[in-house]
mmCIF file with all atom_site columns, C-alpha atoms in Angstrom:
data_model
loop_
_atom_site.group_PDB
_atom_site.id
_atom_site.type_symbol
_atom_site.label_atom_id
_atom_site.label_alt_id
_atom_site.label_comp_id
_atom_site.label_asym_id
_atom_site.label_entity_id
_atom_site.label_seq_id
_atom_site.pdbx_PDB_ins_code
_atom_site.Cartn_x
_atom_site.Cartn_y
_atom_site.Cartn_z
_atom_site.occupancy
_atom_site.B_iso_or_equiv
_atom_site.pdbx_formal_charge
_atom_site.auth_seq_id
_atom_site.auth_comp_id
_atom_site.auth_asym_id
_atom_site.auth_atom_id
_atom_site.pdbx_PDB_model_num
ATOM 1   C CA . MET A 1 1   ? 56.940 22.256  -140.483 1.00 47.00 ? 1   MET A CA 1
ATOM 2   C CA . SER A 1 2   ? 53.510 20.827  -141.600 1.00 48.00 ? 2   SER A CA 1
ATOM 3   C CA . GLN A 1 3   ? 50.191 21.518  -139.840 1.00 59.00 ? 3   GLN A CA 1
ATOM 4   C CA . ASN A 1 4   ? 49.116 17.519  -140.627 1.00 78.00 ? 4   ASN A CA 1
ATOM 5   C CA . ARG A 1 5   ? 51.340 15.515  -139.213 1.00 85.00 ? 5   ARG A CA 1
ATOM 6   C CA . ASN A 1 6   ? 49.814 12.027  -137.979 1.00 91.00 ? 6   ASN A CA 1
ATOM 7   C CA . ARG A 1 7   ? 51.572 11.549  -134.508 1.00 90.00 ? 7   ARG A CA 1
ATOM 8   C CA . GLN A 1 8   ? 49.863 8.165   -134.124 1.00 94.00 ? 8   GLN A CA 1
ATOM 9   C CA . GLN A 1 9   ? 52.164 7.117   -136.960 1.00 95.00 ? 9   GLN A CA 1
ATOM 10  C CA . GLU A 1 10  ? 54.887 8.805   -135.952 1.00 95.00 ? 10  GLU A CA 1
ATOM 11  C CA . ARG A 1 11  ? 54.413 6.902   -132.618 1.00 95.00 ? 11  ARG A CA 1
ATOM 12  C CA . GLY A 1 12  ? 54.158 3.649   -133.659 1.00 96.00 ? 12  GLY A CA 1
ATOM 13  C CA . ILE A 1 13  ? 57.469 4.279   -135.829 1.00 96.00 ? 13  ILE A CA 1
ATOM 14  C CA . TYR A 1 14  ? 59.357 5.587   -133.129 1.00 96.00 ? 14  TYR A CA 1
ATOM 15  C CA . ILE A 1 15  ? 58.487 2.635   -131.695 1.00 97.00 ? 15  ILE A CA 1
ATOM 16  C CA . CYS A 1 16  ? 59.933 0.068   -134.138 1.00 97.00 ? 16  CYS A CA 1
ATOM 17  C CA . GLY A 1 17  ? 62.948 2.155   -134.334 1.00 97.00 ? 17  GLY A CA 1
ATOM 18  C CA . LEU A 1 18  ? 63.585 1.292   -130.829 1.00 97.00 ? 18  LEU A CA 1
ATOM 19  C CA . ILE A 1 19  ? 62.488 -2.157  -131.060 1.00 98.00 ? 19  ILE A CA 1
ATOM 20  C CA . LEU A 1 20  ? 64.970 -2.106  -134.453 1.00 96.00 ? 20  LEU A CA 1
ATOM 21  C CA . LEU A 1 21  ? 67.366 -0.294  -131.455 1.00 96.00 ? 21  LEU A CA 1
ATOM 22  C CA . GLY A 1 22  ? 66.825 -3.464  -128.984 1.00 97.00 ? 22  GLY A CA 1
ATOM 23  C CA . LEU A 1 23  ? 67.957 -6.226  -131.721 1.00 95.00 ? 23  LEU A CA 1
ATOM 24  C CA . LEU A 1 24  ? 70.983 -3.981  -132.589 1.00 92.00 ? 24  LEU A CA 1
ATOM 25  C CA . ALA A 1 25  ? 72.488 -4.254  -129.746 1.00 94.00 ? 25  ALA A CA 1
ATOM 26  C CA . PHE A 1 26  ? 71.319 -8.034  -128.852 1.00 93.00 ? 26  PHE A CA 1
ATOM 27  C CA . TRP A 1 27  ? 73.253 -8.763  -131.888 1.00 88.00 ? 27  TRP A CA 1
ATOM 28  C CA . LEU A 1 28  ? 76.256 -6.863  -131.512 1.00 88.00 ? 28  LEU A CA 1
ATOM 29  C CA . GLY A 1 29  ? 76.620 -7.493  -127.804 1.00 91.00 ? 29  GLY A CA 1
ATOM 30  C CA . ALA A 1 30  ? 76.184 -11.396 -129.075 1.00 90.00 ? 30  ALA A CA 1
ATOM 31  C CA . GLU A 1 31  ? 78.724 -10.863 -131.812 1.00 86.00 ? 31  GLU A CA 1
ATOM 32  C CA . HIS A 1 32  ? 81.069 -9.053  -128.817 1.00 86.00 ? 32  HIS A CA 1
ATOM 33  C CA . PHE A 1 33  ? 80.551 -11.077 -125.648 1.00 91.00 ? 33  PHE A CA 1
ATOM 34  C CA . LEU A 1 34  ? 79.704 -14.377 -127.256 1.00 89.00 ? 34  LEU A CA 1
ATOM 35  C CA . GLY A 1 35  ? 81.577 -14.522 -130.208 1.00 86.00 ? 35  GLY A CA 1
ATOM 36  C CA . LEU A 1 36  ? 78.738 -15.443 -132.365 1.00 84.00 ? 36  LEU A CA 1
ATOM 37  C CA . GLU A 1 37  ? 78.800 -14.535 -135.751 1.00 82.00 ? 37  GLU A CA 1
ATOM 38  C CA . PHE A 1 38  ? 75.747 -13.727 -137.856 1.00 77.00 ? 38  PHE A CA 1
ATOM 39  C CA . SER A 1 39  ? 75.681 -13.837 -141.297 1.00 79.00 ? 39  SER A CA 1
ATOM 40  C CA . LEU A 1 40  ? 73.554 -14.232 -144.715 1.00 81.00 ? 40  LEU A CA 1
ATOM 41  C CA . PRO A 1 41  ? 73.377 -16.987 -147.224 1.00 88.00 ? 41  PRO A CA 1
ATOM 42  C CA . PRO A 1 42  ? 74.759 -15.972 -150.478 1.00 90.00 ? 42  PRO A CA 1
ATOM 43  C CA . CYS A 1 43  ? 72.710 -14.042 -153.074 1.00 91.00 ? 43  CYS A CA 1
ATOM 44  C CA . VAL A 1 44  ? 70.751 -16.297 -154.989 1.00 94.00 ? 44  VAL A CA 1
ATOM 45  C CA . PHE A 1 45  ? 70.276 -13.218 -157.679 1.00 94.00 ? 45  PHE A CA 1
ATOM 46  C CA . HIS A 1 46  ? 73.874 -13.075 -157.897 1.00 93.00 ? 46  HIS A CA 1
ATOM 47  C CA . SER A 1 47  ? 74.676 -16.395 -158.493 1.00 93.00 ? 47  SER A CA 1
ATOM 48  C CA . LEU A 1 48  ? 72.515 -17.271 -160.926 1.00 96.00 ? 48  LEU A CA 1
ATOM 49  C CA . THR A 1 49  ? 72.389 -14.298 -163.126 1.00 94.00 ? 49  THR A CA 1
ATOM 50  C CA . GLY A 1 50  ? 75.967 -12.757 -162.247 1.00 92.00 ? 50  GLY A CA 1
ATOM 51  C CA . LEU A 1 51  ? 74.355 -9.549  -161.134 1.00 94.00 ? 51  LEU A CA 1
ATOM 52  C CA . TYR A 1 52  ? 73.959 -7.827  -158.517 1.00 95.00 ? 52  TYR A CA 1
ATOM 53  C CA . CYS A 1 53  ? 70.474 -7.037  -157.375 1.00 96.00 ? 53  CYS A CA 1
ATOM 54  C CA . PRO A 1 54  ? 69.489 -4.295  -155.216 1.00 96.00 ? 54  PRO A CA 1
ATOM 55  C CA . GLY A 1 55  ? 70.014 -5.339  -152.141 1.00 95.00 ? 55  GLY A CA 1
ATOM 56  C CA . CYS A 1 56  ? 73.509 -6.561  -153.051 1.00 93.00 ? 56  CYS A CA 1
ATOM 57  C CA . GLY A 1 57  ? 76.101 -4.941  -150.570 1.00 94.00 ? 57  GLY A CA 1
ATOM 58  C CA . GLY A 1 58  ? 74.019 -4.609  -147.448 1.00 94.00 ? 58  GLY A CA 1
ATOM 59  C CA . THR A 1 59  ? 75.078 -6.294  -145.025 1.00 91.00 ? 59  THR A CA 1
ATOM 60  C CA . ARG A 1 60  ? 78.783 -5.595  -145.603 1.00 92.00 ? 60  ARG A CA 1
ATOM 61  C CA . ALA A 1 61  ? 77.337 -1.567  -145.648 1.00 96.00 ? 61  ALA A CA 1
ATOM 62  C CA . CYS A 1 62  ? 75.451 -2.317  -142.336 1.00 94.00 ? 62  CYS A CA 1
ATOM 63  C CA . ARG A 1 63  ? 78.523 -4.116  -141.020 1.00 91.00 ? 63  ARG A CA 1
ATOM 64  C CA . LEU A 1 64  ? 81.531 -1.107  -142.308 1.00 95.00 ? 64  LEU A CA 1
ATOM 65  C CA . LEU A 1 65  ? 78.811 1.534   -141.172 1.00 96.00 ? 65  LEU A CA 1
ATOM 66  C CA . LEU A 1 66  ? 78.342 -0.040  -137.384 1.00 92.00 ? 66  LEU A CA 1
ATOM 67  C CA . SER A 1 67  ? 82.139 -0.417  -137.027 1.00 92.00 ? 67  SER A CA 1
ATOM 68  C CA . GLY A 1 68  ? 82.514 3.283   -138.375 1.00 95.00 ? 68  GLY A CA 1
ATOM 69  C CA . HIS A 1 69  ? 83.652 3.140   -141.836 1.00 98.00 ? 69  HIS A CA 1
ATOM 70  C CA . ILE A 1 70  ? 80.982 5.798   -143.431 1.00 97.00 ? 70  ILE A CA 1
ATOM 71  C CA . PHE A 1 71  ? 82.341 5.878   -146.900 1.00 97.00 ? 71  PHE A CA 1
ATOM 72  C CA . GLN A 1 72  ? 83.170 2.521   -147.444 1.00 97.00 ? 72  GLN A CA 1
ATOM 73  C CA . SER A 1 73  ? 79.508 1.555   -146.003 1.00 97.00 ? 73  SER A CA 1
ATOM 74  C CA . PHE A 1 74  ? 78.302 3.608   -148.458 1.00 97.00 ? 74  PHE A CA 1
ATOM 75  C CA . TRP A 1 75  ? 80.387 2.645   -151.413 1.00 95.00 ? 75  TRP A CA 1
ATOM 76  C CA . TYR A 1 76  ? 78.911 -0.893  -150.681 1.00 96.00 ? 76  TYR A CA 1
ATOM 77  C CA . HIS A 1 77  ? 75.327 -0.001  -150.538 1.00 97.00 ? 77  HIS A CA 1
ATOM 78  C CA . PRO A 1 78  ? 74.299 3.810   -150.342 1.00 97.00 ? 78  PRO A CA 1
ATOM 79  C CA . GLY A 1 79  ? 70.778 2.912   -149.171 1.00 98.00 ? 79  GLY A CA 1
ATOM 80  C CA . VAL A 1 80  ? 72.274 1.642   -145.694 1.00 98.00 ? 80  VAL A CA 1
ATOM 81  C CA . VAL A 1 81  ? 73.853 4.930   -145.023 1.00 98.00 ? 81  VAL A CA 1
ATOM 82  C CA . VAL A 1 82  ? 70.967 7.293   -146.431 1.00 98.00 ? 82  VAL A CA 1
ATOM 83  C CA . ALA A 1 83  ? 68.686 5.181   -144.147 1.00 98.00 ? 83  ALA A CA 1
ATOM 84  C CA . ALA A 1 84  ? 70.499 5.401   -141.581 1.00 98.00 ? 84  ALA A CA 1
ATOM 85  C CA . ALA A 1 85  ? 70.896 8.813   -141.291 1.00 98.00 ? 85  ALA A CA 1
ATOM 86  C CA . LEU A 1 86  ? 66.967 9.414   -141.508 1.00 97.00 ? 86  LEU A CA 1
ATOM 87  C CA . TYR A 1 87  ? 66.882 7.143   -138.702 1.00 97.00 ? 87  TYR A CA 1
ATOM 88  C CA . VAL A 1 88  ? 69.324 8.698   -135.991 1.00 97.00 ? 88  VAL A CA 1
ATOM 89  C CA . TRP A 1 89  ? 67.563 11.755  -137.354 1.00 98.00 ? 89  TRP A CA 1
ATOM 90  C CA . PHE A 1 90  ? 63.894 10.527  -136.518 1.00 97.00 ? 90  PHE A CA 1
ATOM 91  C CA . MET A 1 91  ? 64.826 9.283   -133.414 1.00 97.00 ? 91  MET A CA 1
ATOM 92  C CA . VAL A 1 92  ? 67.141 11.549  -131.801 1.00 97.00 ? 92  VAL A CA 1
ATOM 93  C CA . SER A 1 93  ? 64.504 14.529  -132.878 1.00 97.00 ? 93  SER A CA 1
ATOM 94  C CA . HIS A 1 94  ? 61.892 12.406  -131.834 1.00 96.00 ? 94  HIS A CA 1
ATOM 95  C CA . THR A 1 95  ? 63.452 11.875  -128.451 1.00 96.00 ? 95  THR A CA 1
ATOM 96  C CA . ILE A 1 96  ? 64.290 15.016  -127.505 1.00 96.00 ? 96  ILE A CA 1
ATOM 97  C CA . GLU A 1 97  ? 60.120 16.586  -128.455 1.00 94.00 ? 97  GLU A CA 1
ATOM 98  C CA . SER A 1 98  ? 59.125 13.435  -125.863 1.00 93.00 ? 98  SER A CA 1
ATOM 99  C CA . LEU A 1 99  ? 62.012 13.993  -123.159 1.00 94.00 ? 99  LEU A CA 1
ATOM 100 C CA . SER A 1 100 ? 60.969 17.564  -123.818 1.00 95.00 ? 100 SER A CA 1
ATOM 101 C CA . LYS A 1 101 ? 57.278 16.549  -123.093 1.00 89.00 ? 101 LYS A CA 1
ATOM 102 C CA . GLY A 1 102 ? 56.535 18.566  -126.443 1.00 85.00 ? 102 GLY A CA 1
ATOM 103 C CA . ARG A 1 103 ? 57.799 22.125  -125.395 1.00 92.00 ? 103 ARG A CA 1
ATOM 104 C CA . LEU A 1 104 ? 60.516 21.587  -128.147 1.00 92.00 ? 104 LEU A CA 1
ATOM 105 C CA . LYS A 1 105 ? 58.193 20.644  -131.294 1.00 90.00 ? 105 LYS A CA 1
ATOM 106 C CA . ILE A 1 106 ? 61.543 19.180  -133.611 1.00 92.00 ? 106 ILE A CA 1
ATOM 107 C CA . GLY A 1 107 ? 60.315 16.221  -134.650 1.00 92.00 ? 107 GLY A CA 1
ATOM 108 C CA . LEU A 1 108 ? 61.303 14.876  -137.847 1.00 94.00 ? 108 LEU A CA 1
ATOM 109 C CA . PRO A 1 109 ? 57.815 14.756  -139.432 1.00 95.00 ? 109 PRO A CA 1
ATOM 110 C CA . TYR A 1 110 ? 57.001 11.441  -141.419 1.00 94.00 ? 110 TYR A CA 1
ATOM 111 C CA . THR A 1 111 ? 56.330 11.504  -145.143 1.00 94.00 ? 111 THR A CA 1
ATOM 112 C CA . ASP A 1 112 ? 56.346 9.519   -148.060 1.00 95.00 ? 112 ASP A CA 1
ATOM 113 C CA . LYS A 1 113 ? 58.993 11.554  -149.748 1.00 96.00 ? 113 LYS A CA 1
ATOM 114 C CA . PHE A 1 114 ? 61.734 8.983   -147.537 1.00 97.00 ? 114 PHE A CA 1
ATOM 115 C CA . LEU A 1 115 ? 60.280 6.241   -149.030 1.00 96.00 ? 115 LEU A CA 1
ATOM 116 C CA . TYR A 1 116 ? 60.398 6.950   -152.484 1.00 98.00 ? 116 TYR A CA 1
ATOM 117 C CA . LEU A 1 117 ? 64.407 8.664   -151.369 1.00 97.00 ? 117 LEU A CA 1
ATOM 118 C CA . GLU A 1 118 ? 65.561 5.391   -150.264 1.00 98.00 ? 118 GLU A CA 1
ATOM 119 C CA . ALA A 1 119 ? 63.706 3.758   -153.391 1.00 98.00 ? 119 ALA A CA 1
ATOM 120 C CA . ALA A 1 120 ? 65.493 5.694   -155.549 1.00 98.00 ? 120 ALA A CA 1
ATOM 121 C CA . VAL A 1 121 ? 69.245 5.260   -154.187 1.00 98.00 ? 121 VAL A CA 1
ATOM 122 C CA . ILE A 1 122 ? 68.184 1.736   -153.955 1.00 98.00 ? 122 ILE A CA 1
ATOM 123 C CA . ILE A 1 123 ? 67.777 1.905   -157.949 1.00 97.00 ? 123 ILE A CA 1
ATOM 124 C CA . LEU A 1 124 ? 70.568 4.359   -158.843 1.00 97.00 ? 124 LEU A CA 1
ATOM 125 C CA . GLN A 1 125 ? 73.303 2.155   -156.812 1.00 96.00 ? 125 GLN A CA 1
ATOM 126 C CA . CYS A 1 126 ? 71.764 -1.393  -158.370 1.00 96.00 ? 126 CYS A CA 1
ATOM 127 C CA . PHE A 1 127 ? 71.864 0.001   -162.197 1.00 96.00 ? 127 PHE A CA 1
ATOM 128 C CA . VAL A 1 128 ? 75.235 1.859   -161.497 1.00 95.00 ? 128 VAL A CA 1
ATOM 129 C CA . LYS A 1 129 ? 77.316 -1.644  -160.200 1.00 95.00 ? 129 LYS A CA 1
ATOM 130 C CA . ASN A 1 130 ? 75.464 -3.469  -162.715 1.00 96.00 ? 130 ASN A CA 1
ATOM 131 C CA . LEU A 1 131 ? 76.297 -1.213  -165.787 1.00 95.00 ? 131 LEU A CA 1
ATOM 132 C CA . VAL A 1 132 ? 80.202 -0.945  -164.440 1.00 94.00 ? 132 VAL A CA 1
ATOM 133 C CA . LYS A 1 133 ? 80.003 -5.294  -164.587 1.00 93.00 ? 133 LYS A CA 1
ATOM 134 C CA . ILE A 1 134 ? 78.592 -4.828  -168.115 1.00 94.00 ? 134 ILE A CA 1
ATOM 135 C CA . LEU A 1 135 ? 80.681 -2.393  -169.793 1.00 94.00 ? 135 LEU A CA 1
ATOM 136 C CA . TRP A 1 136 ? 84.042 -3.405  -167.975 1.00 92.00 ? 136 TRP A CA 1
ATOM 137 C CA . GLY A 1 137 ? 83.352 -6.776  -166.596 1.00 87.00 ? 137 GLY A CA 1
ATOM 138 C CA . THR A 1 138 ? 84.093 -6.163  -163.461 1.00 85.00 ? 138 THR A CA 1
ATOM 139 C CA . GLY A 1 139 ? 82.588 -6.216  -159.786 1.00 81.00 ? 139 GLY A CA 1
ATOM 140 C CA . ILE A 1 140 ? 82.921 -3.378  -157.822 1.00 80.00 ? 140 ILE A CA 1
ATOM 141 C CA . LEU A 1 141 ? 81.433 -5.140  -154.702 1.00 78.00 ? 141 LEU A CA 1
#
């Protein structure tokens, strides 16, 4: 592990992760117990061009992942699964490190490489989806 870890930055990311978890719990609770359904408007880029934007499929991928359909989620938007895996790994490892009061130093160190990985996955999936649509005239979403 790197000796140059920015613990304050990692703590901030951890707190943001807890807030995200709370929002997710609220959203799922509102859908399940109150029957509310949250949705987004159609993609403007896709409506205007017929091509997929880098985020197309993301909402469906999130819903599928939260329903336990990992492979279907990956099909719609691999970036969602990659981000979720990094999120779980980061949050679980930092929770264990925090609960052990630092005795178990297993917290996943933050690195900008995670952002570059996610950006590469998003760009690649957008390119592949649009290539399939252009070459074979069929949408995969």
